Coordinates of C-alpha atoms in Angstrom, one line a residue:
X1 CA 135.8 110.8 98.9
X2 CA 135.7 112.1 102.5
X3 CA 136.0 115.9 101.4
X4 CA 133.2 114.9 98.4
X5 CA 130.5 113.8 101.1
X6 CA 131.6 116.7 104.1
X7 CA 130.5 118.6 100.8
X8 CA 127.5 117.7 100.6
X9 CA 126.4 117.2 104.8
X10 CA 127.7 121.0 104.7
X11 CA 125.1 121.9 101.7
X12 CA 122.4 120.1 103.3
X13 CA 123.0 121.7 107.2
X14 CA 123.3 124.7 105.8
X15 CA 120.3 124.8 103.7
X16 CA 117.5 122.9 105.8
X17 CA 116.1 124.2 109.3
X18 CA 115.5 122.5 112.3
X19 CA 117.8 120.1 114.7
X20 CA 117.5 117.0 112.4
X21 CA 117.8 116.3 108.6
X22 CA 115.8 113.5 105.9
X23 CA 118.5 112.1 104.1
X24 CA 119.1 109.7 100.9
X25 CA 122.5 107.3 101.7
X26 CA 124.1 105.7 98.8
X27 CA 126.5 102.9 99.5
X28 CA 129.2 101.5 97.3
X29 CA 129.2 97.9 97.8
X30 CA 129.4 94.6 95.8
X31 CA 129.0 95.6 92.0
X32 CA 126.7 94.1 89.6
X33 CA 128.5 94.6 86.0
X34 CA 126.8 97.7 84.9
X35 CA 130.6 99.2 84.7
X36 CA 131.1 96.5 81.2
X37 CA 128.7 99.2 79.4
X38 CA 128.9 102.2 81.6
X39 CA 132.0 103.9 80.0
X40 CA 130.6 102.5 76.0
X41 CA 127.1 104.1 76.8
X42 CA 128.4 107.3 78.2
X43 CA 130.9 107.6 75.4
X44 CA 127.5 107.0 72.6
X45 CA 125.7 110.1 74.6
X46 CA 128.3 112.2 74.3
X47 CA 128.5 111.5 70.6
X48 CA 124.6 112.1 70.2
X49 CA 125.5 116.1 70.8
X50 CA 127.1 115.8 67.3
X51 CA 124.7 113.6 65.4
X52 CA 122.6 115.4 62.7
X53 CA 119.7 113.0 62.0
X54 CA 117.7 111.2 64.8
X55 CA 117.9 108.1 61.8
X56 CA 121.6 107.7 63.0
X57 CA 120.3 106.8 66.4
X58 CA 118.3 103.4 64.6
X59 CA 119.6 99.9 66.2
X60 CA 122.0 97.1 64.3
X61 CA 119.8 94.1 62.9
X62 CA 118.6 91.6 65.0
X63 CA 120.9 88.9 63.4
X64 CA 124.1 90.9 64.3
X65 CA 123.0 91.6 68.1
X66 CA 122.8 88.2 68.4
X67 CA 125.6 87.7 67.1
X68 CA 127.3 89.9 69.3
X69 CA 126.2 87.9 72.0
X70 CA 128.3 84.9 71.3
X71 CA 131.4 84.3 73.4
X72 CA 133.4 84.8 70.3
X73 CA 132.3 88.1 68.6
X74 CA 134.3 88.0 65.3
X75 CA 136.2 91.4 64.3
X76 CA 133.9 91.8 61.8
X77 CA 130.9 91.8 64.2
X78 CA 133.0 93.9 65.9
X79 CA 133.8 96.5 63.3
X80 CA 129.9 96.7 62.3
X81 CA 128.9 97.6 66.2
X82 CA 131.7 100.2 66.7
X83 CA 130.7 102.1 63.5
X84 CA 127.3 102.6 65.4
X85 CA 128.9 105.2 67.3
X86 CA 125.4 106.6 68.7
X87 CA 123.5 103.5 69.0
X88 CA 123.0 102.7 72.5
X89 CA 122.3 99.5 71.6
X90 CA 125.4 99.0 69.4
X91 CA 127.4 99.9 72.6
X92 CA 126.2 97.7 74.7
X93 CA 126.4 95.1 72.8
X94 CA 129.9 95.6 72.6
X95 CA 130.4 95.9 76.2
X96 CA 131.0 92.9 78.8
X97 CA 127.8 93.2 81.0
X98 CA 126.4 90.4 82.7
X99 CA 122.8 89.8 82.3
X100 CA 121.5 89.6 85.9
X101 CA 117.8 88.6 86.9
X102 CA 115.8 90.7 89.5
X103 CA 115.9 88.4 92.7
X104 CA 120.1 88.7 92.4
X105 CA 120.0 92.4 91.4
X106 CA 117.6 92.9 95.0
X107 CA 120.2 90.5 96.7
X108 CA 123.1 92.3 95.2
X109 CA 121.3 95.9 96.0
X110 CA 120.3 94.7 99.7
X111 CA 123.7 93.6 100.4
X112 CA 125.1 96.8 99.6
X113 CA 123.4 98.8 102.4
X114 CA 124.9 96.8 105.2
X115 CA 128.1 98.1 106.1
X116 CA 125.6 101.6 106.9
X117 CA 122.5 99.3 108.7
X118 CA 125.0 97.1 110.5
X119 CA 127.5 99.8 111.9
X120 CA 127.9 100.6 115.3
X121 CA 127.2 104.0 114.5
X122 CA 123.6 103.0 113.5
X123 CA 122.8 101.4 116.4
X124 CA 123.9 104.0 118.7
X125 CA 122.2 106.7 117.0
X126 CA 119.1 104.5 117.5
X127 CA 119.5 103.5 120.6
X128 CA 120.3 107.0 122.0
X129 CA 116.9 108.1 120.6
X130 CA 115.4 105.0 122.2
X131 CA 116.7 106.0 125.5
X132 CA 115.4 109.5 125.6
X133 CA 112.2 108.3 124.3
X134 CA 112.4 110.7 121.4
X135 CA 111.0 110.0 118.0
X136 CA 114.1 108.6 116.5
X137 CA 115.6 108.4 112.8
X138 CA 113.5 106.3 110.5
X139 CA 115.1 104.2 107.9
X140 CA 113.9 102.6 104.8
X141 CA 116.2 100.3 102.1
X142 CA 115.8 101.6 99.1
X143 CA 117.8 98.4 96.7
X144 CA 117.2 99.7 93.7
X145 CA 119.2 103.1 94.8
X146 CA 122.0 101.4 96.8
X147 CA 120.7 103.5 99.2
X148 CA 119.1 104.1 102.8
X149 CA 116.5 107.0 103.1
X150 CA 116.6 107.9 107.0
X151 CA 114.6 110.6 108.7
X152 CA 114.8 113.2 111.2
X153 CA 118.4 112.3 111.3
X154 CA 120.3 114.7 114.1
X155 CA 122.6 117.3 112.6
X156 CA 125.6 116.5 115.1
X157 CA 125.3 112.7 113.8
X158 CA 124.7 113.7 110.2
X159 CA 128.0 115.7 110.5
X160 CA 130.3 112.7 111.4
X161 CA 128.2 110.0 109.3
X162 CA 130.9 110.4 106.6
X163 CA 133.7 109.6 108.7
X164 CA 131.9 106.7 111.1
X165 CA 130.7 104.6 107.9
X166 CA 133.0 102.9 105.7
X167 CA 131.4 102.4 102.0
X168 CA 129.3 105.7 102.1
X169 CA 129.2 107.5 98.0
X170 CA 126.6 109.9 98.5
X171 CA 124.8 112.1 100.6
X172 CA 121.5 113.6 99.3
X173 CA 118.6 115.7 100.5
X174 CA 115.3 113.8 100.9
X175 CA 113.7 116.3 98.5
X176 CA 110.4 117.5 98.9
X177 CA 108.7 117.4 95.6
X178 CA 105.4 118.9 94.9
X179 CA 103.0 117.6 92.4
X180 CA 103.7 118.8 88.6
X181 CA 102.0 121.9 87.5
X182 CA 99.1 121.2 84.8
X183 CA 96.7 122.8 83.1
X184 CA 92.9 122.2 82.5
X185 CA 91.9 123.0 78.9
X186 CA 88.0 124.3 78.8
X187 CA 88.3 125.6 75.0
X188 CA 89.2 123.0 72.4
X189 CA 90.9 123.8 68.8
X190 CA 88.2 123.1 66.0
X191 CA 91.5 120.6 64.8
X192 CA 91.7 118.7 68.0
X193 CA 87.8 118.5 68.1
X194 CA 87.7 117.2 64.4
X195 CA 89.4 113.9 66.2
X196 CA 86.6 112.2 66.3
X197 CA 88.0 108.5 66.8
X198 CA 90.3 109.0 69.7
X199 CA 92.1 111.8 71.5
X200 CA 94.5 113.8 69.3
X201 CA 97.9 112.7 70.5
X202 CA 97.0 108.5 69.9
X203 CA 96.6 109.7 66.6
X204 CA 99.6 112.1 66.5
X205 CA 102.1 109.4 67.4
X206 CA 100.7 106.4 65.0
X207 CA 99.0 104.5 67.9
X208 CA 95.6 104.4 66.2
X209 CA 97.3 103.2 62.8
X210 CA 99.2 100.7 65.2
X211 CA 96.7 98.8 66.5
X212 CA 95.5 98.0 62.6
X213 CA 98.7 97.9 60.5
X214 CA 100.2 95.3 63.5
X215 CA 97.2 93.8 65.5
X216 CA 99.1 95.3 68.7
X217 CA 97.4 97.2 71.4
X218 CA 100.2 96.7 74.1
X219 CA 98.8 92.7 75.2
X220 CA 100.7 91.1 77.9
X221 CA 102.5 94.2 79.2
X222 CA 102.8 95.7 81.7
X223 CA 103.1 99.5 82.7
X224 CA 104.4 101.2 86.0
X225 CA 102.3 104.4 87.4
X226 CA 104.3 106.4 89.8
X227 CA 102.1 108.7 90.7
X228 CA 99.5 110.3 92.3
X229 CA 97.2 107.2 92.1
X230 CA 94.4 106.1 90.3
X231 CA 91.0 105.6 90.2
X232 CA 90.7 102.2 89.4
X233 CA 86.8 102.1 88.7
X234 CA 86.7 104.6 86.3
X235 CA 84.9 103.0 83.4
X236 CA 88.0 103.2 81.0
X237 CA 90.5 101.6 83.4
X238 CA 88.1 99.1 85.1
X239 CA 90.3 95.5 85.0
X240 CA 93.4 97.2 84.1
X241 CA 95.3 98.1 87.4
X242 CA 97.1 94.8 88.2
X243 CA 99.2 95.8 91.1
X244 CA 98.5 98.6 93.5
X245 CA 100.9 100.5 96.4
X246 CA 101.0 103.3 98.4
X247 CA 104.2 105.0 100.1
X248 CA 104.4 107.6 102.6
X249 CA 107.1 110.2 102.8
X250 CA 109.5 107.7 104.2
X251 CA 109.7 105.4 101.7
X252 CA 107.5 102.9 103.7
X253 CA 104.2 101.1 101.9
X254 CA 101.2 101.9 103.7
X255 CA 99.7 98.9 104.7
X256 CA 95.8 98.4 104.0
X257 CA 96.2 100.6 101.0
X258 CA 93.0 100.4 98.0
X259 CA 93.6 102.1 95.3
X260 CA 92.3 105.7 95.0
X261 CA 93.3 108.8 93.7
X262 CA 94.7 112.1 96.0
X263 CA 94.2 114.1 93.3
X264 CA 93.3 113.8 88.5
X265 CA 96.8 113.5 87.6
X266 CA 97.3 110.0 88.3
X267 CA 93.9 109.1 86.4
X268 CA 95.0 111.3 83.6
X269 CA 98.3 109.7 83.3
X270 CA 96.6 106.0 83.5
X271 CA 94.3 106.6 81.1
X272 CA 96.6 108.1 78.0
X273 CA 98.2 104.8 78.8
X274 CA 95.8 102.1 78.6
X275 CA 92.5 103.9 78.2
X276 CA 89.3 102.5 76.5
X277 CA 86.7 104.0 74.5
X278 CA 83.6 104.9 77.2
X279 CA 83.6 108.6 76.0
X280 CA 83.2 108.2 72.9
X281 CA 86.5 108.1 71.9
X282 CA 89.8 106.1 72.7
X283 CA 92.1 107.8 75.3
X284 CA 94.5 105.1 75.9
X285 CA 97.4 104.6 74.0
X286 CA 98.0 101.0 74.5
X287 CA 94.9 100.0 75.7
X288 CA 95.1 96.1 75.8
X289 CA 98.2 96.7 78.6
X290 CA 97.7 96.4 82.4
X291 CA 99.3 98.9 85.0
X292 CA 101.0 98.6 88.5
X293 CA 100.3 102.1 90.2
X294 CA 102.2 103.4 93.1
X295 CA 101.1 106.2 94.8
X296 CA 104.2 108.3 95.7
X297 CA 102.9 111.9 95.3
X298 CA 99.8 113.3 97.3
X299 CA 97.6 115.7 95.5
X300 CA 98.0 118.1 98.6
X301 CA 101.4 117.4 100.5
X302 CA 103.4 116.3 96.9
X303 CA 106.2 113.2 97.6
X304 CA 109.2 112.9 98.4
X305 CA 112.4 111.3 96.1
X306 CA 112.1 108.2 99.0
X307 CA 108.9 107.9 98.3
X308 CA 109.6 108.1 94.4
X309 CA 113.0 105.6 94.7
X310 CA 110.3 103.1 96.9
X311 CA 107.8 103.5 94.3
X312 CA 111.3 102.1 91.4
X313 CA 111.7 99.4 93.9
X314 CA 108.1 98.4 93.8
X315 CA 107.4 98.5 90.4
X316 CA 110.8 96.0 89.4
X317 CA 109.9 93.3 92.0
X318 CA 106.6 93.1 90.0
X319 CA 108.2 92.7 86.5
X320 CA 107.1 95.3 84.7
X321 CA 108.4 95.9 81.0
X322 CA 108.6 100.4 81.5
X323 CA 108.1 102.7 84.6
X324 CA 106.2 105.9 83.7
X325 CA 107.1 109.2 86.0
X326 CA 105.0 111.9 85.3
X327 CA 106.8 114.1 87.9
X328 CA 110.2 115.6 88.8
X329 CA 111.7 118.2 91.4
X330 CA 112.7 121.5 89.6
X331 CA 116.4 121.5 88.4
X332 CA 117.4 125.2 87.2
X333 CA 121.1 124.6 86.9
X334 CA 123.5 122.5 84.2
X335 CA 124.4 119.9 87.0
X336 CA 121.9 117.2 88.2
X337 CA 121.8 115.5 91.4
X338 CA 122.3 111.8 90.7
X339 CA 119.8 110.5 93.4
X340 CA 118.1 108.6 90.7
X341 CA 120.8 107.5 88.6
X342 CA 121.6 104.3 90.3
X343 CA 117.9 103.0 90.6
X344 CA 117.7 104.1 86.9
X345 CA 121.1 102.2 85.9
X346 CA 119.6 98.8 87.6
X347 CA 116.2 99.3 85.9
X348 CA 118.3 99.8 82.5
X349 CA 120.1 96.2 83.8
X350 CA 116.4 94.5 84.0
X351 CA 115.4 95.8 80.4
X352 CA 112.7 98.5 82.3
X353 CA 113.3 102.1 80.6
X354 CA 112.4 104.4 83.1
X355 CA 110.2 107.3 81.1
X356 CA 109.8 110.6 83.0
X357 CA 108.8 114.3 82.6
X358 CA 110.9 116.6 81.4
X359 CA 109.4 119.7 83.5
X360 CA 106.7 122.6 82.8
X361 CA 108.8 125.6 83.7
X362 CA 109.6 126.3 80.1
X363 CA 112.8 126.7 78.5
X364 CA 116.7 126.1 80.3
X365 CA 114.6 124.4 83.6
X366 CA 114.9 121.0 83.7
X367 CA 113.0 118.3 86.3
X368 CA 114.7 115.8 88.2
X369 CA 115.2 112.4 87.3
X370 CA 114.1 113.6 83.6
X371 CA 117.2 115.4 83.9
X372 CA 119.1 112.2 84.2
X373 CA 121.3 110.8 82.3
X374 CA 119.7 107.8 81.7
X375 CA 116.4 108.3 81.7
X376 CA 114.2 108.7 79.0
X377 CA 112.8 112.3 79.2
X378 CA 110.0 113.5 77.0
X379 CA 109.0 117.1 76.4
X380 CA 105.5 118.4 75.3
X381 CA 104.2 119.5 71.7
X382 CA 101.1 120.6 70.7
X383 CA 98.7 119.6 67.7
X384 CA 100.6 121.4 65.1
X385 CA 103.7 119.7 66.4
X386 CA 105.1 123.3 67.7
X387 CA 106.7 123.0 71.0
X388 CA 104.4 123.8 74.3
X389 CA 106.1 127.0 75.8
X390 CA 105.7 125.3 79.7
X391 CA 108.3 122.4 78.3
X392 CA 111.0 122.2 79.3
X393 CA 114.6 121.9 78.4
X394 CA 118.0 122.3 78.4
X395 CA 122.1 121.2 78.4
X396 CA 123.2 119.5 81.5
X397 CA 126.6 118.3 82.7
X398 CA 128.2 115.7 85.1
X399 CA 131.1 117.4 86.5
X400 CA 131.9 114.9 89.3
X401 CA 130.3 110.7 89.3
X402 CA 130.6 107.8 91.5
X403 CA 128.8 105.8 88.3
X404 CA 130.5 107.2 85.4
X405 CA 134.1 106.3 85.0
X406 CA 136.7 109.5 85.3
X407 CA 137.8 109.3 81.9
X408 CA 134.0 110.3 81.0
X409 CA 133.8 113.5 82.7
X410 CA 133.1 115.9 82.5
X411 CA 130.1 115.2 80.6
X412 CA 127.3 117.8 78.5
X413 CA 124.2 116.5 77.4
X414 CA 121.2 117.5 76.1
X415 CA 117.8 116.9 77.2
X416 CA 114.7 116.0 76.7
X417 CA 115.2 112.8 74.9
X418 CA 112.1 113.2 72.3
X419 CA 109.0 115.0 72.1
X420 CA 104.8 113.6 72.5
X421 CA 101.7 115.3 72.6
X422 CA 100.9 117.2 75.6
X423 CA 98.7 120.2 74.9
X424 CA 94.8 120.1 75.4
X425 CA 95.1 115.8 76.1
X426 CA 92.0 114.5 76.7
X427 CA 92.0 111.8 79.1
X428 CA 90.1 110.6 82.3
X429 CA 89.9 111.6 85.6
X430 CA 87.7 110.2 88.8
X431 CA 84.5 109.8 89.2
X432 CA 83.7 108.7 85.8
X433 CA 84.5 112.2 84.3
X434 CA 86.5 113.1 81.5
X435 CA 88.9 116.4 81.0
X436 CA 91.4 118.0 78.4
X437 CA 95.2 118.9 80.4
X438 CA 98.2 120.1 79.4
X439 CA 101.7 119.2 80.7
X440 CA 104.9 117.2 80.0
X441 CA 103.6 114.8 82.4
X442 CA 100.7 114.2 79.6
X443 CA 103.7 113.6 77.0
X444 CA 105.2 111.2 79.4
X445 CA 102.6 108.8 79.0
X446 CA 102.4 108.7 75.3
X447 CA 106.0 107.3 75.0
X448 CA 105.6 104.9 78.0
X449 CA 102.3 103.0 76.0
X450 CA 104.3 103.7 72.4
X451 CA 107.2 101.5 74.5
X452 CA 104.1 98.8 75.4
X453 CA 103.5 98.7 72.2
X454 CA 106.3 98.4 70.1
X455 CA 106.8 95.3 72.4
X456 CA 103.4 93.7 72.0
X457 CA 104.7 94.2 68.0
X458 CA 107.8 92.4 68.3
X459 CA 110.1 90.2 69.4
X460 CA 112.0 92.7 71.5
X461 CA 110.7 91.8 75.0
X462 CA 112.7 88.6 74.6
X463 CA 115.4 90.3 74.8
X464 CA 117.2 90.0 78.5
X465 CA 118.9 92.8 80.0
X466 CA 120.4 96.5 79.0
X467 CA 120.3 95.6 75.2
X468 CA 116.4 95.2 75.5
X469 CA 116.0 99.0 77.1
X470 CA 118.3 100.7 74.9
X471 CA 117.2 99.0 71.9
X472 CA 113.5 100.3 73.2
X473 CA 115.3 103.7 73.2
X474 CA 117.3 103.6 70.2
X475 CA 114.3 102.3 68.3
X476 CA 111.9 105.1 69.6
X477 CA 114.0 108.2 69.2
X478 CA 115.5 107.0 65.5
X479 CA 112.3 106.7 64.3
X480 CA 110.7 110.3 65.4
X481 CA 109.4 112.7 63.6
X482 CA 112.4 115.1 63.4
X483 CA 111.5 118.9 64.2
X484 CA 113.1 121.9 65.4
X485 CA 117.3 122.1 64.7
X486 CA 119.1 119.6 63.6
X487 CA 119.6 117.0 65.8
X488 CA 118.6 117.2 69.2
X489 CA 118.0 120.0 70.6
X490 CA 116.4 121.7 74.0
X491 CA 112.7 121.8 72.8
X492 CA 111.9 118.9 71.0
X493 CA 115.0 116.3 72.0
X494 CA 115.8 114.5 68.7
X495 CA 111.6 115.2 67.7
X496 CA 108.3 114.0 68.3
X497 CA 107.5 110.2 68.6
X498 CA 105.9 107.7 66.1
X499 CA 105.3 104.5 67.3
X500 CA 104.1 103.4 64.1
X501 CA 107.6 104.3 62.2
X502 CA 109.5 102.4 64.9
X503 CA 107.6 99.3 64.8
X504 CA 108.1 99.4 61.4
X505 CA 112.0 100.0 61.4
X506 CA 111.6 97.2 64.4
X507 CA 110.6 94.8 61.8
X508 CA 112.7 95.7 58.9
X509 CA 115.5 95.2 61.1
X510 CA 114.6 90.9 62.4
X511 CA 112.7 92.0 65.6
X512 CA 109.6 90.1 64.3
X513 CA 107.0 88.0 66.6

């Protein structure tokens, strides 16, 4: 483990400039059970490479999850889940995980980071910057992560922080990351201006058809932003922002913060989700839903992963049902870092599918966390369901993991996840106004409020725990509409979403209100 984190100090003196370093520090620590499903869910991933129709990907019945949740699973039961190979939901289910709530999860995350905040090794390299009266480290818990962000951290300390800390799994860069590249669209398609009732892509995915065939338009949910903020006067999103924050590069929340918007993206991103109908047409897809926005990006200086891993944090202390990030760090080679993957896991643990970008730097580039493992990453088509050229996409592989068990690696696979509309997305922006952009991070959105309201639909938000998010998942990506190869593949993942088709295969399966 020691040679594993001198590793990565080396990579990160090396690479940076300057006397002092911004660091991400995982800890090991006490272990909620995500292991009981950890080596099942990795295993059904792996498999997924393999699987020729997204329809294998579609969830057990209702009656036999529950089943499965019995203290006595019969071998039957059994024998039914395991031939669900793919189905993350049929994996868990056969797994051993505890369901944990979100005050013990905190607890359990907190506690973790103590051998590092308690050490005498912290407290001198504090109190030495105290005595020379120098701006010192900075640092911020991060529970979700298992991890410490700490700032402007001296490379001569950095250097022996693997040996002086007992507990220490990781070692990252605080990453800089800039805000996604997106496009403004002046010249509409005749097809997409023909879309008279609502924006082209709430059609596209079966939102629109949704809200008559079910009644659902994504009541009593609730949506995390992380983003570049929001206006939250803009006529289509007036009422709608329930919980507002705002982070600094640190990972600290600004105190004082109103909401307001650094830049359009955030707007843009907020109003795909829950949108009304003030221009003329409806924008949002699940626009009875209410949103907790985080500001982690600036519209000038980008973010930072701190601020991004602060913004995770945030959003689970506030119970929301899925986390929508519209942004990523550029990832041009097959392995990912895994700065995300913890906070993703214990989101996963809470029911909370984390939905992010997959990237606009076009084919084999990837962004990070959509890169993840376990997050859901969502590419970009257009209105003739062809894949946007800027999307991104591409095979990726865990060589080494502190997460995954060793029997797992090495492991390939592909993402994005699925596909949504993300070419010439009309949407708002502040100050009232209205604009058409392109980008994954408009795709990224149209999952997230398909997730709001496939639970609105059904029964599914009942559900406590991992089962809840991967049966989200599992429901969403069998029911696509399957383009490109066979399978999934590096464009479209398994194909583009249809909400309507899941709630559908939802219901047919017991998940009924």
């Amino acid at each position: 483990m020691t040679s594993h984190l001198q590793r990565q100090v080396e990579k990160i003196i090396d690479t940076g400039q300057g006397q002092s370093r911004d660091v991400i520090i995982r800890m090991g620590g006490p272990e909620v059970d995500t292991r009981g499903f950890m080596p099942l869910a990795s295993e059904a991933i792996r498999r997924r490479l393999l699987v020729s129709s997204a329809r294998d990907l579609l969830p057990v019945d209702a009656d036999l999850l529950a089943r499965s949740a019995s203290k006595k699973v019969s071998a039957n039961t059994r024998r039914k889940l395991a031939s669900r190979s793919s189905s993350l939901t049929a994996q868990t289910a056969l797994s051993v995980a505890t369901v944990i709530g979100r005050v013990a999860l905190r607890a359990a995350g907190l506690e973790a980071l103590a051998p590092l905040l308690d050490s005498d090794f912290m407290g001198k390299v504090l109190a030495e910057a105290s005595e020379k009266r120098r701006k010192g480290p900075v640092t911020q818990k991060l529970w979700s992560a298992r991890s410490v962000a700490m700032t402007r951290i001296k490379l001569e300390d950095l250097a022996k922080l693997p040996s002086e800390v007992p507990g220490i799994q990781d070692i990252y860069p605080n990453r800089r990351l800039s805000l996604p590249n997106y496009a403004r669209v002046q010249s509409l398609p005749q097809t997409i201006r023909d879309n008279k009732a609502s924006a082209w892509g709430v059609h596209a995915i079966g939102a629109l058809a949704t809200w008559g065939a079910y009644g659902a338009r994504g009541e009593g949910m609730k949506i995390a932003v992380l983003d570049t903020g929001v206006d939250a006067e803009h006529p289509d999103l007036v009422g709608k922002i329930n919980d507002w924050a705002e982070f600094d590069a640190d990972g600290n929340e600004v105190a004082g913060s109103t909401a307001h918007d650094t830049d359009e993206h955030g707007t843009h991103v907020a109003g795909t989700l829950v949108g009304g109908k003030v221009s003329g047409q409806w924008i949002g897809v699940a626009p009875a839903a209410k949103l907790a926005v985080a500001m982690v990006l600036d519209g000038e200086k980008g973010g930072t992963d701190a601020q991004v891993l602060a913004g995770i944090d945030w959003a689970l202390e506030r119970g929301v049902h899925v986390i929508n990030m519209s942004l990523g760090g550029l990832t041009l080679f097959p392995d990912v870092p895994n700065t995300y993957t913890t906070a993703i896991i214990e989101a996963l643990q809470l029911g909370v599918p984390v939905v992010a970008a997959i990237g606009n730097e076009g084919g084999q580039t990837t962004g990070s966390p959509g890169n993840d493992l376990f997050a859901y990453a969502v590419g970009a088509t257009d209105h003739e369901d062809r894949a946007a050229g800027f999307s991104g996409g591409r095979t990726q592989i865990i060589r080494e993991s502190n997460v995954l068990p060793p029997e797992s690696l090495p492991l390939p696979y592909l993402k994005p996840d699925v596909s949504a509309p993300g070419v010439a997305i009309h949407s708002a922006i502040p100050n009232g106004k209205w604009a058409a952009f392109s980008g994954t991070s408009m795709a990224t959105p149209h999952a997230a409020g398909a997730i709001a309201l496939l639970l609105s639909a059904t029964s599914i938000a009942d559900i406590d725990g991992p089962q809840r998010a991967f049966l989200i998942q599992d429901l969403l990506t069998g029911s696509v509409e399957e383009l490109g190869e066979t399978g999934q593949d590096q464009r479209f993942g398994f194909g583009r979403i249809d909400v309507l088709r899941a709630i559908g295969a939802a219901i047919e399966r017991g998940f009924v209100v």
